[in-house]
XYZ file of C-alpha atoms in Angstrom:
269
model
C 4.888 26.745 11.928
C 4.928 29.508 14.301
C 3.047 30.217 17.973
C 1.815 33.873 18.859
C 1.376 34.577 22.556
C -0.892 37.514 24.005
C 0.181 38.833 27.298
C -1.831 41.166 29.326
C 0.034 43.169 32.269
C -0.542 46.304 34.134
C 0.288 49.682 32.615
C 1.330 52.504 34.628
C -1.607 54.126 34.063
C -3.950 51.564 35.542
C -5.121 50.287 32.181
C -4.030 46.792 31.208
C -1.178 47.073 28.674
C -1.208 44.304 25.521
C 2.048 42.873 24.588
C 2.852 40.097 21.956
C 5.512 38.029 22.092
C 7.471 37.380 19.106
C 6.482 34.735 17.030
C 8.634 31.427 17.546
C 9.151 29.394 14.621
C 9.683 25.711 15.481
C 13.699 24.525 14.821
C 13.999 21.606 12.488
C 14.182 19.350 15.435
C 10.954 19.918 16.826
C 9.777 19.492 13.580
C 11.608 15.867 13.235
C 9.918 14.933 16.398
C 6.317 15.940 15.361
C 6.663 14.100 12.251
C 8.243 10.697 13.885
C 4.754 11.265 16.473
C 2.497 11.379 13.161
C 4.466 8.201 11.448
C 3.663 6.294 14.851
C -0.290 7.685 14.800
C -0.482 6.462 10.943
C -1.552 2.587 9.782
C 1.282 2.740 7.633
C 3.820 5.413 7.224
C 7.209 6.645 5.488
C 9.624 9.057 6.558
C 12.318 10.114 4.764
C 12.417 7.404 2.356
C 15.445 7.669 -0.037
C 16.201 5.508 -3.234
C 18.472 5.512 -6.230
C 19.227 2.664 -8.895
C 22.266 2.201 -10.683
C 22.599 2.150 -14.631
C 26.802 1.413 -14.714
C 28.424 3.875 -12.651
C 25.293 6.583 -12.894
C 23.466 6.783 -9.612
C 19.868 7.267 -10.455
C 17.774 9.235 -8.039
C 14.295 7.834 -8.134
C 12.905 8.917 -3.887
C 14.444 11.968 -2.927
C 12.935 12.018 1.070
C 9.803 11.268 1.001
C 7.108 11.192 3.748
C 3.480 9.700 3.864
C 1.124 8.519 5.906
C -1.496 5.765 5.039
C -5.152 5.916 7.727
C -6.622 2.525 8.470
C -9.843 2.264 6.390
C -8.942 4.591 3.518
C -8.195 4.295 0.013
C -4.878 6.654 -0.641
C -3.933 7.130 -4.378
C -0.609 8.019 -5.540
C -0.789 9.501 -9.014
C 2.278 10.945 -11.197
C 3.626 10.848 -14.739
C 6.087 8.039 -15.957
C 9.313 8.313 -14.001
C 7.885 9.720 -10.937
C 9.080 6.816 -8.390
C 5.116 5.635 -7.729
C 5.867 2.182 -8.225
C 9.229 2.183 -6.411
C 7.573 3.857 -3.442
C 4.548 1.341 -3.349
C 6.730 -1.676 -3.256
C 8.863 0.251 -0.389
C 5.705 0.769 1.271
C 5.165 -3.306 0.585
C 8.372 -4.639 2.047
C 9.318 -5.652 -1.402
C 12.334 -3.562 -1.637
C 14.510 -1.556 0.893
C 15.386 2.161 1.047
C 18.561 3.635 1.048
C 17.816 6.081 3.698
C 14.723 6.707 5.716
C 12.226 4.645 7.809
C 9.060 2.577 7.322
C 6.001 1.973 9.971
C 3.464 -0.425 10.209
C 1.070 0.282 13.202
C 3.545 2.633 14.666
C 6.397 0.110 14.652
C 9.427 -0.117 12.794
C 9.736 -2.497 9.943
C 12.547 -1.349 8.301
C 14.934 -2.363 11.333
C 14.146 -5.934 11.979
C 15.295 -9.308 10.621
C 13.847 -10.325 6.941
C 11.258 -12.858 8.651
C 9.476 -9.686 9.804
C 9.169 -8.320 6.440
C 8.389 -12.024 4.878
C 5.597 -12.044 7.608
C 3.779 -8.759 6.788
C 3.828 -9.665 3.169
C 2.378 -13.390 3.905
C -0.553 -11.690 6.560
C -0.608 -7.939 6.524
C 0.364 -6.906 3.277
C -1.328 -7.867 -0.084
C -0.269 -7.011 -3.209
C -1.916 -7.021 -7.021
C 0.829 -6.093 -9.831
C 0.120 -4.897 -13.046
C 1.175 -7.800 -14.792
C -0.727 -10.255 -12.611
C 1.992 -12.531 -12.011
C -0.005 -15.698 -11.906
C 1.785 -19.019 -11.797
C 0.933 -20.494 -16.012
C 1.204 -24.474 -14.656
C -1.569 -23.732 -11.800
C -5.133 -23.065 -12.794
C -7.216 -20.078 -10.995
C -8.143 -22.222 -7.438
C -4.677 -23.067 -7.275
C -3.152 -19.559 -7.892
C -5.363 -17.703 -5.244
C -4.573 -20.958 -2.825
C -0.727 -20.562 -3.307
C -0.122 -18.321 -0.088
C -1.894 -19.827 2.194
C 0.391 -22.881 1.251
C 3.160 -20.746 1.843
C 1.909 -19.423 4.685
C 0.740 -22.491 6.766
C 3.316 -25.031 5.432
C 2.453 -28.271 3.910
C 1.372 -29.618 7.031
C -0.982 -27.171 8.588
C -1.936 -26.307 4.772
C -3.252 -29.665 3.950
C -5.069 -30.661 7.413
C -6.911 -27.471 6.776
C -7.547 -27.642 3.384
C -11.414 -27.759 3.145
C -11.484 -24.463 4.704
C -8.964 -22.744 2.675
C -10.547 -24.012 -0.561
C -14.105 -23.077 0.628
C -12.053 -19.453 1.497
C -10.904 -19.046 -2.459
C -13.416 -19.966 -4.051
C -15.334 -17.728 -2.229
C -13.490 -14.744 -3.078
C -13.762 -16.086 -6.948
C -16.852 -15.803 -6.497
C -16.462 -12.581 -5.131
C -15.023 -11.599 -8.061
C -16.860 -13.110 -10.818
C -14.533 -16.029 -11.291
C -16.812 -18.869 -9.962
C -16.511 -20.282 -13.577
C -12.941 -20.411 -13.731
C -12.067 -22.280 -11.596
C -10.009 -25.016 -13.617
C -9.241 -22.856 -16.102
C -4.886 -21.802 -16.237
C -3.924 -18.388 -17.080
C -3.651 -18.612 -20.570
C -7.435 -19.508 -21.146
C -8.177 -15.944 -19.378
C -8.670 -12.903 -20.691
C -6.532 -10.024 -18.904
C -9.523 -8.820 -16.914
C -10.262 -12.229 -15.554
C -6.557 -12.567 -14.692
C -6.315 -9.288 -12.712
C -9.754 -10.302 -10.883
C -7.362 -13.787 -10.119
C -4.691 -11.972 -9.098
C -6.578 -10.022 -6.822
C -8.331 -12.647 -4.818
C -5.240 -13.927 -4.414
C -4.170 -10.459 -2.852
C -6.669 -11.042 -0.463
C -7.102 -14.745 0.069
C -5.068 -14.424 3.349
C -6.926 -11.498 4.543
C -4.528 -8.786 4.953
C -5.335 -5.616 5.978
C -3.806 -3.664 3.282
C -3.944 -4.154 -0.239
C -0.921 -2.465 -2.292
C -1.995 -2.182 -6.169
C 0.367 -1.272 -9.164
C -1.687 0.181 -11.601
C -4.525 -2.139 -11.269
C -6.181 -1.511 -14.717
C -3.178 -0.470 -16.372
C -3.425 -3.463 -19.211
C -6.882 -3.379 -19.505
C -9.366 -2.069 -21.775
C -11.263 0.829 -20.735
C -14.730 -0.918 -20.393
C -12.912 -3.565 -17.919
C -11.281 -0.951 -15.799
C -14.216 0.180 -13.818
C -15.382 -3.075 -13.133
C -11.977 -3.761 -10.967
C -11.984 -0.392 -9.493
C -15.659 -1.494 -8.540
C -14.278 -4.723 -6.958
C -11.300 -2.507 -5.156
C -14.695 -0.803 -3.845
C -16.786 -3.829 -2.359
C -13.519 -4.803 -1.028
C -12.519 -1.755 0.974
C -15.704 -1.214 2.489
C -17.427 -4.741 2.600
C -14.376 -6.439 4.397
C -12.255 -2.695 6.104
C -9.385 -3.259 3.601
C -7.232 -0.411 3.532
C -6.148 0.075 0.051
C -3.022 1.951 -1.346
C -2.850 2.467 -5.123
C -0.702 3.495 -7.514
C -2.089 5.389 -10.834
C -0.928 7.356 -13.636
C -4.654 8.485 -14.807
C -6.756 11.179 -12.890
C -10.042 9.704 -13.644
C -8.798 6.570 -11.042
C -7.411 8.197 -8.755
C -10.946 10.352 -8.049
C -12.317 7.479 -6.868
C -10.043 7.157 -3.675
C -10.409 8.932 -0.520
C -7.432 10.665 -0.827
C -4.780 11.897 -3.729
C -1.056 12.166 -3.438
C 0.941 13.752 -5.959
C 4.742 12.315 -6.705
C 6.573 14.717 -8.721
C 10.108 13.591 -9.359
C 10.834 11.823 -6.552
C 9.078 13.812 -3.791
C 5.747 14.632 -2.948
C 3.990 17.745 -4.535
C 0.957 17.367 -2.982
């Protein structure tokens, strides 16, 4: 970016005399600096995020520096094609993997630089996260998969003095979602729609402020779709969830607040 200055001073005429200074393009250190200021402004941000994978000896650039900020309260969308490094940057933004090089921010703090039990602890409170293959546990039923972190969470102990309340907390988010009649029932006795609506208030059964989703209706039907985009929805602006999600189709990603655009590793817009 560049400043422009006007300077009035006295001709020798009498007459003020106009003189602009030459613009002054900021050096790539100021520019550093302004973007470390807006990382520790943002809910959650990423700067300079780097990441390969390795097929063999072939070094597979997949984040090639990226930088985003996330706002408290919104619903950010990441779209690109196959390839593009969305998922790989969500579950950076998640504390699911590491970067090779660059920083991540929660609330203006580093998380990136800290022991492990930092990271376990945003995922367990802060951090939710719904994949696109569900991941429910087969052997539990639907209570018992949207229960399991606040088991891990609270220990056996505190877990199972507590236990009224954290049952009376699930099944009202299966409610939530339509799963009220479900309860009992173990994954393989529900259809894919009624497992992502599991796996979701599971996401949320521990009330975390951000909700990370990897392609969310990706292995669903199209008449099933909406109706989780529509629980996304009452979530976000019922209970202030700030949502990130990751999409490969247009038509989603209009329904966020905000679209970013990965393009081989970096963002296009």
């Amino acid at each position: 970016s560049t400043t422009q200055t006007r300077t009035e001073t006295q001709s020798s005429s009498g007459g003020p005399h106009v003189q602009l200074n030459t613009p002054r393009r900021k050096g790539k250190k100021a520019q550093r600096q302004a973007a470390k200021h807006s990382a520790t402004r943002s809910f959650v941000a990423a700067r300079g995020i780097r990441k390969s994978y390795h097929k063999g000896k072939i070094e597979v650039p997949v984040l090639r520096g990226v930088d985003l900020d996330v706002h408290a309260g919104e619903t950010l969308a990441i779209v690109g094609q196959s390839g593009s490094g969305k998922s790989p940057l969500l579950h950076l933004l998640a504390t699911l993997d590491a970067p090779d090089k660059g920083e991540r921010r929660f609330e203006g703090q580093r998380i990136d630089s800290r022991k492990p039990k930092v990271g376990d602890a945003l995922r367990n409170g802060q951090f939710g996260m719904i994949f696109q293959f569900y991941h429910l546990l087969p052997e539990l039923t639907t209570l018992e998969n949207v229960l399991a972190p606040l088991m891990i969470t609270h220990g056996a102990f505190s877990y199972w003095r507590n236990k009224r309340k954290h049952v009376d907390r699930a099944k009202q988010l299966l409610e939530l979602v339509g799963l009220s009649h479900r309860l009992k029932h173990r994954q393989r006795e529900l259809s894919g729609g009624e497992m992502q609506r599991a796996a979701i208030a599971r996401a949320r059964v521990a009330q975390p402020r951000v909700l990370f989703a990897d392609e969310p209706t990706g292995h669903l039907d199209p008449s099933t779709g909406p109706e989780i985009l529509e629980i996304l929805r009452t979530l976000k602006d019922g209970q202030q969830v700030t949502i990130v999600m990751v999409t490969h189709d247009m038509s989603i990603a209009q329904d966020a607040d905000r679209v970013v655009v990965l393009e081989n590793g970096c963002i296009a817009s």
